[in-house]
Short mmCIF file of C-alpha atoms and ligand atoms in Angstrom, two decimals:
data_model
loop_
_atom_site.label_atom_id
_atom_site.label_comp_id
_atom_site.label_asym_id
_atom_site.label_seq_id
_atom_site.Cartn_x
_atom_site.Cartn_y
_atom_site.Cartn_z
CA UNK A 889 15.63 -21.67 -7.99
CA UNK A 890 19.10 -23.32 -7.66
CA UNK A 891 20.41 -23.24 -3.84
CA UNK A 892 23.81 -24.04 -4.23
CA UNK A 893 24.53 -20.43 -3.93
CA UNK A 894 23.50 -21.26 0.24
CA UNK A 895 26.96 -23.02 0.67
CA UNK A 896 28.78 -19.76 0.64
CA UNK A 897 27.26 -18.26 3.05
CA UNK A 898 27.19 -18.88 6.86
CA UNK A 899 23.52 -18.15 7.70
CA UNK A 900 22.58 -21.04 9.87
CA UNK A 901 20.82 -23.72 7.95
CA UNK A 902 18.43 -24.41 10.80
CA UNK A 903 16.78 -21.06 10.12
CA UNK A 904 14.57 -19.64 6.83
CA UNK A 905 16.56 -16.36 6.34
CA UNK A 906 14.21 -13.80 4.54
CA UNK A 907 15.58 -10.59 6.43
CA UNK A 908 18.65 -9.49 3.82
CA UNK A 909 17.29 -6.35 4.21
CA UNK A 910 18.16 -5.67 8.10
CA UNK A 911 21.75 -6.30 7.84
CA UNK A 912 22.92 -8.28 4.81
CA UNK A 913 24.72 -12.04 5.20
CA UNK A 914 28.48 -11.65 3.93
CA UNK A 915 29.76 -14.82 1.66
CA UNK A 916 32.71 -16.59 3.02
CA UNK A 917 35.11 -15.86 0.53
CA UNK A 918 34.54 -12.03 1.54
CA UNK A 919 34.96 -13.07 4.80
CA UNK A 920 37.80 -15.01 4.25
CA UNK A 921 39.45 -11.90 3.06
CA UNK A 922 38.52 -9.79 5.68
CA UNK A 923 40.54 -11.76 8.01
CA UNK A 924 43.25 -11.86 5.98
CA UNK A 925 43.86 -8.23 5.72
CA UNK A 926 42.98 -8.56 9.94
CA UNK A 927 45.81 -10.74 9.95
CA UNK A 928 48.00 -8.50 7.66
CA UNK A 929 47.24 -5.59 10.73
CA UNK A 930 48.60 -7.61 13.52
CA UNK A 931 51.40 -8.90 11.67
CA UNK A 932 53.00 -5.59 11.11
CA UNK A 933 50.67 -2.85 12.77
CA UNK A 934 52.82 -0.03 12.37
CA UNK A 935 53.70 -0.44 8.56
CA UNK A 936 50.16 -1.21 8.11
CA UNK A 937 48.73 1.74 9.05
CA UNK A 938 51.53 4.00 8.22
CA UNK A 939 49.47 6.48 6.19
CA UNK A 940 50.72 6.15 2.62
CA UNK A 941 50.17 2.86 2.68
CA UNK A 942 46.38 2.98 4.06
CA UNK A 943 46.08 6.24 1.55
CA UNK A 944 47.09 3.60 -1.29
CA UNK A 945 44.87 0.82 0.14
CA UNK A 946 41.77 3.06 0.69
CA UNK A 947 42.05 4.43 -2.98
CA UNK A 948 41.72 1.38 -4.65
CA UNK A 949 38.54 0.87 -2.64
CA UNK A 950 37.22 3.68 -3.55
CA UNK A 951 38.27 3.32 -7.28
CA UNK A 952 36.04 -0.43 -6.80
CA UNK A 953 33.22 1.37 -5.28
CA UNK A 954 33.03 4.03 -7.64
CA UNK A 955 33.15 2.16 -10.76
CA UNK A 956 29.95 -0.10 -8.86
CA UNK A 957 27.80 3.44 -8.18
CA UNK A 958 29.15 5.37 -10.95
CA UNK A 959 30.62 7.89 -9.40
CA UNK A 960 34.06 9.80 -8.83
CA UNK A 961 36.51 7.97 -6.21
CA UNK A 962 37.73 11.15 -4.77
CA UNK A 963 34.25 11.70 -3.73
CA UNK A 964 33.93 9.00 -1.74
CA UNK A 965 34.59 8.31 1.72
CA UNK A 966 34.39 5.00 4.50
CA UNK A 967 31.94 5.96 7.60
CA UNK A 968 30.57 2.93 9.77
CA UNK A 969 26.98 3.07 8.71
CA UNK A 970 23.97 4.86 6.65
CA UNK A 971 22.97 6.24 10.26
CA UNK A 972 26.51 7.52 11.04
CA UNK A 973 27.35 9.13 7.49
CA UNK A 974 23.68 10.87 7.30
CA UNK A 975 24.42 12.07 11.06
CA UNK A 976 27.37 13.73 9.63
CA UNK A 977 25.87 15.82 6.90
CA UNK A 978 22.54 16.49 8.91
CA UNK A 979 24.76 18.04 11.90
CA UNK A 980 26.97 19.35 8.89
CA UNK A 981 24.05 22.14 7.71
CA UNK A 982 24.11 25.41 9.21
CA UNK A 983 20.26 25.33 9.72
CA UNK A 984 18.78 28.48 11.58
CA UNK A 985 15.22 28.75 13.81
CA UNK A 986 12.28 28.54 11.24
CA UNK A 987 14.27 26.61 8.28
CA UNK A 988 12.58 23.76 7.19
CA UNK A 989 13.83 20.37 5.94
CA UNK A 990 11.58 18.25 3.53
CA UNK A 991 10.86 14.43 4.09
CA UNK A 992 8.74 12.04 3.69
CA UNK A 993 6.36 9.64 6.05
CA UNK A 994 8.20 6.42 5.26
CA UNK A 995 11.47 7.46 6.59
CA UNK A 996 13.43 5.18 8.81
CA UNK A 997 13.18 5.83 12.07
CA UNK A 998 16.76 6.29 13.55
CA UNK A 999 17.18 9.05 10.83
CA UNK A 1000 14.23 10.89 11.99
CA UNK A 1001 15.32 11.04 14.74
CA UNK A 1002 18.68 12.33 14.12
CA UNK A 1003 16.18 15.23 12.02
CA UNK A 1004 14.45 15.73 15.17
CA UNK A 1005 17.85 16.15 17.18
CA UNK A 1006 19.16 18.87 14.86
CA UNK A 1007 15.83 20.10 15.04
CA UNK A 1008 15.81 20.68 18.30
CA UNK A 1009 19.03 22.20 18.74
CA UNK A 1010 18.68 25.08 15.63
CA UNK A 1011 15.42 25.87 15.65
CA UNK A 1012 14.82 23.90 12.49
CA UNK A 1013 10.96 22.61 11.22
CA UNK A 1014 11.22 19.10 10.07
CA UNK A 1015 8.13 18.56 7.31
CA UNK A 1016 7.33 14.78 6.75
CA UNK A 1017 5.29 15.15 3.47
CA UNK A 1018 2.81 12.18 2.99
CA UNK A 1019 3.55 10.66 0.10
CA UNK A 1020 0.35 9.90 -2.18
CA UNK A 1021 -0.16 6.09 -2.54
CA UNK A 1022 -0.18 3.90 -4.80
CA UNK A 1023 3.37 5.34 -5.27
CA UNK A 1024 3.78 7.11 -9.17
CA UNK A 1025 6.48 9.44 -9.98
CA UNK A 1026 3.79 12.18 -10.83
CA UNK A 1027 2.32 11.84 -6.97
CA UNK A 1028 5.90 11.37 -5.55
CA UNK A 1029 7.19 14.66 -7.04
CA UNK A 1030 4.02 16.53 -7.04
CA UNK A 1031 3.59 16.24 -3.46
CA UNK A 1032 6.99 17.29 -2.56
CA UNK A 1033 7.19 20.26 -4.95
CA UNK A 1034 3.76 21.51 -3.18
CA UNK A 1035 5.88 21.51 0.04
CA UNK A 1036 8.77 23.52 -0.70
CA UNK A 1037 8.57 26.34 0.30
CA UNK A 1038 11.21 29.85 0.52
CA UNK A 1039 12.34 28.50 3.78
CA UNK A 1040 12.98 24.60 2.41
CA UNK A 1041 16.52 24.28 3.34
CA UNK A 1042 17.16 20.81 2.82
CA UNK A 1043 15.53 17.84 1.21
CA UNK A 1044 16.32 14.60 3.02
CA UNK A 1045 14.72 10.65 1.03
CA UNK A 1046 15.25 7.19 1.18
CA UNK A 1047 16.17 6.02 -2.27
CA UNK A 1048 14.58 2.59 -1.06
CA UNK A 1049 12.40 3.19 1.68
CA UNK A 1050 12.79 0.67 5.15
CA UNK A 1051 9.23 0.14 6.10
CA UNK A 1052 7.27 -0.06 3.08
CA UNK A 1053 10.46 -1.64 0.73
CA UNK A 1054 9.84 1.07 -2.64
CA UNK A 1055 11.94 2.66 -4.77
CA UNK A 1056 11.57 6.40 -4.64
CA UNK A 1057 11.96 8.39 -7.91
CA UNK A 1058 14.14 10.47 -6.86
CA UNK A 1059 16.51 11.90 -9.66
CA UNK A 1060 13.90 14.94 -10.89
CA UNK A 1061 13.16 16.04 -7.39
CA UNK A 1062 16.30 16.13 -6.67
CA UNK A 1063 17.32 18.21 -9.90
CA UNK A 1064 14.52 20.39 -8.76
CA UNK A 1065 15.32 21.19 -5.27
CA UNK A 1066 18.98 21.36 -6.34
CA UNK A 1067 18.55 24.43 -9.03
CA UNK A 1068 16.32 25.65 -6.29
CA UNK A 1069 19.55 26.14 -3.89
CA UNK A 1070 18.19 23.71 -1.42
CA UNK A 1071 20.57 20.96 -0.35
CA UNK A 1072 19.45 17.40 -1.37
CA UNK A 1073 20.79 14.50 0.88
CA UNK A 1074 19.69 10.71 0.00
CA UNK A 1075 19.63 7.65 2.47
CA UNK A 1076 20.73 5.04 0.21
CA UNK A 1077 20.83 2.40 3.00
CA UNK A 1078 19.60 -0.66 0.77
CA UNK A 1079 20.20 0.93 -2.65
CA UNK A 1080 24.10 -0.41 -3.29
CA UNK A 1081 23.98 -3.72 -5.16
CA UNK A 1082 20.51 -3.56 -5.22
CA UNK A 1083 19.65 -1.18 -8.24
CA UNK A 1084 21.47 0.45 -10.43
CA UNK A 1085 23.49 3.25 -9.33
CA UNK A 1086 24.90 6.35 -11.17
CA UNK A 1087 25.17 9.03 -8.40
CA UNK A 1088 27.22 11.30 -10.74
CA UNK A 1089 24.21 11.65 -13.04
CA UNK A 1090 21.74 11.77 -10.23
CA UNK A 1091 23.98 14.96 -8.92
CA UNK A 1092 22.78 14.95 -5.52
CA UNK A 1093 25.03 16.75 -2.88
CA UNK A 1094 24.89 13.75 -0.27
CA UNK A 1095 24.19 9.96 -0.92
CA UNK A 1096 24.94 7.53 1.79
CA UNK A 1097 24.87 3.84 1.32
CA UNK A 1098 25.48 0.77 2.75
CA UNK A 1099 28.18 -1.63 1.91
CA UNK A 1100 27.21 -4.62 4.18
CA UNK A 1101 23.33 -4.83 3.12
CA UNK A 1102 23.22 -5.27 -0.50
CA UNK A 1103 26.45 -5.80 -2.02
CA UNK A 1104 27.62 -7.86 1.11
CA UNK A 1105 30.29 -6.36 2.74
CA UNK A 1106 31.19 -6.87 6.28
CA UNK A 1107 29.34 -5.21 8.42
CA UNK A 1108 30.61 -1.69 9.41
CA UNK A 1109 31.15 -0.15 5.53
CA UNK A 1110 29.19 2.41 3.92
CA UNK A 1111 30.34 5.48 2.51
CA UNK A 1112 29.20 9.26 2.24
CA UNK A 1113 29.26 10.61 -1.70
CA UNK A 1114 29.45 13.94 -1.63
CA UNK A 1115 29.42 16.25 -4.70
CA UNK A 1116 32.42 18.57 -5.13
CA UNK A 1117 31.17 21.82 -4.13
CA UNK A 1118 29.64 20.12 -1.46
CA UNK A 1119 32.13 18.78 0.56
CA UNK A 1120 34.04 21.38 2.54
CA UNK A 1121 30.72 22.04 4.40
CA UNK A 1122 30.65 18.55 6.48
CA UNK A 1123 32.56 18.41 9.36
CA UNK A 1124 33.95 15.04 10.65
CA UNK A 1125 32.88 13.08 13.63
CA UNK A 1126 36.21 13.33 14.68
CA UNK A 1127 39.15 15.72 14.51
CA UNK A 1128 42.47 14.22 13.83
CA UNK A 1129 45.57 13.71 11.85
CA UNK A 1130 43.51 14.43 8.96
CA UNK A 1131 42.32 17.73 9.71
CA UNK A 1132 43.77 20.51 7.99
CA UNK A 1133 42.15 23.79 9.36
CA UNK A 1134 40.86 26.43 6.75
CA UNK A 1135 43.70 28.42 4.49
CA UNK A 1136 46.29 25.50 5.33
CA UNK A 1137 47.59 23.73 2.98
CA UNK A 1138 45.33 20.41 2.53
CA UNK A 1139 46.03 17.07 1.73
CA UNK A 1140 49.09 15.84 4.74
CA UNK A 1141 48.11 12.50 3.48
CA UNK A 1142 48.82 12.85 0.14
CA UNK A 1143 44.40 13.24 -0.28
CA UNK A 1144 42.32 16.47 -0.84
CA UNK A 1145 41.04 18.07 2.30
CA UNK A 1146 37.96 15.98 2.34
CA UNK A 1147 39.60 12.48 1.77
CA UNK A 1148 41.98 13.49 4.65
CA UNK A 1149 39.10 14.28 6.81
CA UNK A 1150 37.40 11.42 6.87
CA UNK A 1151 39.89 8.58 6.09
CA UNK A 1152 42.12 9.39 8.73
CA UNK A 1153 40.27 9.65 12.37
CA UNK A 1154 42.53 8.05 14.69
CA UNK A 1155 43.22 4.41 15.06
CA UNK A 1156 40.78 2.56 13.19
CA UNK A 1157 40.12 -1.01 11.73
CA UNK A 1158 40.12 -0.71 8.49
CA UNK A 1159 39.89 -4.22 7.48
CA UNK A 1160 35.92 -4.30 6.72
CA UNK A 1161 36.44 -1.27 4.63
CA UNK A 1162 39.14 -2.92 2.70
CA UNK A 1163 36.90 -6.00 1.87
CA UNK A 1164 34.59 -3.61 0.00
CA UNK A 1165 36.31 -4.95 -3.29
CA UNK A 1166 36.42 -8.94 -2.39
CA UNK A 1167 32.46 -8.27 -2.22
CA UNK A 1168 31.79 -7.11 -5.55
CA UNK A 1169 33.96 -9.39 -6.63
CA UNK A 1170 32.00 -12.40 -5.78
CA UNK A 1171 28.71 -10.83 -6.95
CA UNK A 1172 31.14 -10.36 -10.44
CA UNK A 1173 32.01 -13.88 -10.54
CA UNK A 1174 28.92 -15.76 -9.39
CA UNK A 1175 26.99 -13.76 -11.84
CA UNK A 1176 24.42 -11.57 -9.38
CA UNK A 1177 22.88 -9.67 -11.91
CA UNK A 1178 20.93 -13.24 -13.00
CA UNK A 1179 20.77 -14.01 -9.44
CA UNK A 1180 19.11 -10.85 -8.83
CA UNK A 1181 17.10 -11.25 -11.38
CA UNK A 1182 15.91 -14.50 -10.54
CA UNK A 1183 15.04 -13.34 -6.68
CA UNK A 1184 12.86 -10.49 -8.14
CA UNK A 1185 10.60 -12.80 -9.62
CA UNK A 1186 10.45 -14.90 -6.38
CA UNK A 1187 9.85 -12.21 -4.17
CA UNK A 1188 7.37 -11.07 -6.11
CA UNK A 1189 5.56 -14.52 -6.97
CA UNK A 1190 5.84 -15.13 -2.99
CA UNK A 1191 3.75 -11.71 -2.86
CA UNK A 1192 1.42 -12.54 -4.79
CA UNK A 1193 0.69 -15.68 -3.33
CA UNK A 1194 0.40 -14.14 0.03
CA UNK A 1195 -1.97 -11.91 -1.45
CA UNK A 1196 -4.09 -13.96 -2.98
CA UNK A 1197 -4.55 -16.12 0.71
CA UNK A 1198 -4.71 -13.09 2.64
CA UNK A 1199 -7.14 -10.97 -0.17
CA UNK A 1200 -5.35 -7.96 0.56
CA UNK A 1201 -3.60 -6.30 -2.75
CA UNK A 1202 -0.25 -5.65 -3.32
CA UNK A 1203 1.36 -2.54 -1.55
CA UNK A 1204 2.52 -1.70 -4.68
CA UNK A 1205 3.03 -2.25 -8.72
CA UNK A 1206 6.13 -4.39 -9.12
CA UNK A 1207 8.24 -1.43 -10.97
CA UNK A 1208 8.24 1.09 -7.97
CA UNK A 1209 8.86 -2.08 -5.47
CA UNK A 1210 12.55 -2.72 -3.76
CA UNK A 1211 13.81 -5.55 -6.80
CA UNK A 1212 14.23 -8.11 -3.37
CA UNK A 1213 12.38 -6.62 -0.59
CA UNK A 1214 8.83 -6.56 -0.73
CA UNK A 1215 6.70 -5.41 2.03
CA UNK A 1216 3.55 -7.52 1.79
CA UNK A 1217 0.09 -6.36 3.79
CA UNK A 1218 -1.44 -8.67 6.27
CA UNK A 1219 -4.24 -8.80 7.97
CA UNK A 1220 -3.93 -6.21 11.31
CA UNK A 1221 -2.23 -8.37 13.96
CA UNK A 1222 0.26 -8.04 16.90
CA UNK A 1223 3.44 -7.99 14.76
CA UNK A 1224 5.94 -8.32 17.46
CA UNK A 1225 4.24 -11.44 18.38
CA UNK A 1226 3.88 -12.82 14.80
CA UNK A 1227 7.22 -12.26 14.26
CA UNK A 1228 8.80 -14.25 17.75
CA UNK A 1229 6.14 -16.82 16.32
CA UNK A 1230 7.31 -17.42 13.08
CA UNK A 1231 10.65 -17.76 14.02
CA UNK A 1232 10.19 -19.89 17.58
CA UNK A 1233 7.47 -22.52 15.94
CA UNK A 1234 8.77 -22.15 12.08
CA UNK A 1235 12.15 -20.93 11.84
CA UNK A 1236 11.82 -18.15 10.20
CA UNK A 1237 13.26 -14.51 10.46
CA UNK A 1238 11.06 -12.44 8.62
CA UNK A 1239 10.28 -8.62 9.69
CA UNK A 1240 6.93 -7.96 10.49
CA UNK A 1241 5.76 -4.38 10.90
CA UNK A 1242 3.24 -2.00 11.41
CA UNK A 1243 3.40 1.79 8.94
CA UNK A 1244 1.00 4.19 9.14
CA UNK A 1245 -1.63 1.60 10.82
CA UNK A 1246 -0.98 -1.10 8.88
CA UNK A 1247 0.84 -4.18 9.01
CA UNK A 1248 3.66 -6.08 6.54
CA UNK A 1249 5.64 -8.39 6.77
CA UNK A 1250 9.21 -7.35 5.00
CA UNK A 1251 10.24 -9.95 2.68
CA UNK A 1252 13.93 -10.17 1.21
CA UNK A 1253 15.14 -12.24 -1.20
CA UNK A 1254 18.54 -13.04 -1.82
CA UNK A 1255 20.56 -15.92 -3.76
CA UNK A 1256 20.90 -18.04 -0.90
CA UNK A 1257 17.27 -18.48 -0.81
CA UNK A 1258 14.95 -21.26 -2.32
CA UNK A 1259 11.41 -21.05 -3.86
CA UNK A 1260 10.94 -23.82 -0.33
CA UNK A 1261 11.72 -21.13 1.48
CA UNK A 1262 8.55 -19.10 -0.03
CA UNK A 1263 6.36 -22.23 0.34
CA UNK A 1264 7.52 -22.30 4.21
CA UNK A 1265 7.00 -18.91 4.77
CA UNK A 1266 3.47 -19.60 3.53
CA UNK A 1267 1.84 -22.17 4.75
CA UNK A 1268 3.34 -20.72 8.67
CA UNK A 1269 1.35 -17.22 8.07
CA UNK A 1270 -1.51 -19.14 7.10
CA UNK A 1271 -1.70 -21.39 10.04
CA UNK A 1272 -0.64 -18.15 12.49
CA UNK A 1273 -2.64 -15.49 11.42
CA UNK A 1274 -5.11 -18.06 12.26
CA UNK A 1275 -4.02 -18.48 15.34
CA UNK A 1276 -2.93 -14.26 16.15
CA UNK A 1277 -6.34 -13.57 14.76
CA UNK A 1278 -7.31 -15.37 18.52
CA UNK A 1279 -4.77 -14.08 20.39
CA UNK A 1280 -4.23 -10.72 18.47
CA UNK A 1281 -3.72 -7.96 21.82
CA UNK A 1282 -5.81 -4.81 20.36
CA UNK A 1283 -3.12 -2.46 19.21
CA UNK A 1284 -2.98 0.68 21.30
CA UNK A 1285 -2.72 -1.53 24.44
CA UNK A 1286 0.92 -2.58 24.19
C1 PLP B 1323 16.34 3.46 4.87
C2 PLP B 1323 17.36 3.17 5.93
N1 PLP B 1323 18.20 4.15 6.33
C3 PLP B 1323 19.14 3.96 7.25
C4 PLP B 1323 19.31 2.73 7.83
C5 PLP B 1323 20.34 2.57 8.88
O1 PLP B 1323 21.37 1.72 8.49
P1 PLP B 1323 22.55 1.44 9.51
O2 PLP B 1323 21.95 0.74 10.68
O3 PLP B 1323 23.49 0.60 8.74
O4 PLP B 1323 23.11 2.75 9.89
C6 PLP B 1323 18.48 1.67 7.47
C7 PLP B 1323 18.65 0.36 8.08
O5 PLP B 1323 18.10 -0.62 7.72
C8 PLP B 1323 17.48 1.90 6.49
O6 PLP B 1323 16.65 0.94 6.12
#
């Protein structure tokens, strides 16, 4: 696999980066113009953020953004993260005592507990169905269309899931629950630049999704998509200039009520958000859809490598696996340990986990890595689960 891709990034060459997935690596040229349009700011704050000129500004990011996910630019607005624009719609529902919302057991954990939070304070049931594994469409929707119930209020999934690294089918459940008046909301945390988006067609009423994973942004963009008819029911973190009260006149800003909402909360840096563009840029002109390519078949040859020394199968079938992350089962070990281990003796920042009893390590692959970087990872499991399998604490006791 050629490396020369490595020299635009600034991921420290002393360490074997296989962790994408946590929080992305931004290439230089991206970041390049990130401090540029920091350095635009200070040099003339007040005409900078004057809000015409941020309204222009954030509309051709939005035009970038939805021409990458296929969907309209007016629906589309900045928020810092998955977990803050997924906080916003889950504290946006008007959920009552005994209304349930519809999940799954691989969610990611901070977003649980934002479920558990609401939960808490309306009287809401939060339902983690257990998806049926191996993962097939058929089981996937089958199992969630056994839950719903006449009290489902809301059906909240990871398009790629954190822990176990698959791509949920979600487009038909979502159709489903949608005619069925319940409120569909996706965590699309690693699904920008990672598949192929078309959120128009997939019609859901919320999508969230990370800029600075998968597309590589600077940390700090993701946006909230939100359908037409479904955005006057979220209510911003903040209350500002942008708020225009019910039966005003909307749009101060020159936006619709929603745009004004959310892009205009007070004195902000918008300089990651405006970066959004520079990033698919450089996945444009370096070619990423070969690149990606060519990092599916690695992560998935490092897989099965792994699982032919370890002898446990594949987690799952390459077409419902993340196209770079692959969560690969190992042997039952103390995975906060293996992971300080692998990267103190070997270098190497690689997640290791534990789901529903048993353990994985999380591999990314992105186009700064090398097939050396596979061989690496490799031959250090091998020579620590060796040594873990003597040291291993029993789980339970830590
Ligand atoms: C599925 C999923 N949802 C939400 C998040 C939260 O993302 P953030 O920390 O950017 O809010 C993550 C983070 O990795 C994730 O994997």
């Amino acid at each position: 696999m050629p490396n020369d891709l490595a020299r635009h990034f600034l991921l420290d060459p002393a360490v074997t980066f296989l962790n994408h997935g946590s929080y992305g690596a931004c290439p230089r040229p991206v970041m390049e113009t990130y401090r540029r349009w920091q350095d635009r700011l200070e040099a003339q704050p007040v005409a900078f953020m004057d809000p015409a000129h941020l309204a222009a500004r954030f509309a051709e990011v939005r035009h970038a953004l939805g021409a990458e996910l296929g969907a309209d630019p007016d629906d589309l607005v900045r928020v810092t993260n998955a977990t803050a624009g997924l906080n916003v719609v889950a504290r946006s529902l008007d959920l009552r005592p005994g209304d349930e919302v519809l999940t799954t057991d691989h969610e990611y954990a901070a977003l649980a507990k934002t479920w558990a939070f609401v939960a808490a304070r309306t009287g809401a049931v939060i339902r983690p169905v257990r998806i049926p594994l191996p993962l097939t469409a058929e089981g996937f929707g089958g199992a969630l269309r056994e839950a719903m119930t006449d009290r489902t209020r809301a059906l909240f999934l990871s398009h790629i899931t954190s822990p176990t690294a698959l791509v949920f089918p979600v487009a038909p459940i979502v159709a489903e629950a949608r005619a069925r008046g319940i409120v569909t909301i996706i965590d699309g945390a690693h699904a920008p630049g990672h598949i192929p988006l078309d959120l128009r067609a997939l019609g859901a009423d919320y999508y969230v999704g990370n800029c600075h994973k998968w597309l590589m942004a600077p940390k700090g963009t993701a946006f909230l998509h939100a359908r037409q008819g479904a955005q006057s029911r979220l209510v911003p973190p903040v209350i500002s200039h942008g708020w225009t009260a019910a039966g005003e006149e909307p749009g101060p800003f020159g936006g619709s009520a929603f745009l004004d909402r959310f892009q205009f909360q007070g004195t902000r840096d918008p300089a990651a958000w405006l970066s959004v563009p520079a990033a698919i840029r450089f996945r444009a002109e370096h070619g990423w859809t070969e690149v990606a390519e060519r990092c599916r078949a690695l992560a998935q040859e490092i897989a099965a490598e792994l699982a032919g020394m370890t002898g446990l199968p594949a987690f799952a079938a390459p077409e419902v696996s993340a196209p770079q992350m692959v969560a690969m089962p190992i042997p039952d070990c103390d995975t906060v340990s293996l992971h300080g281990d692998l990267l103190s003796r070997h270098g190497i920042e690689i997640p290791a986990l534990r789901w529903d009893g048993r353990c994985f390590l999380r591999l990314s692959i992105q186009g700064y890595n090398r097939r050396e970087d596979g061989r690496k990872l490799l031959s250090a499991v091998r020579a620590l689960l060796d040594l873990t399998a003597r040291q291993t604490v029993p789980s339970g006791r830590r």
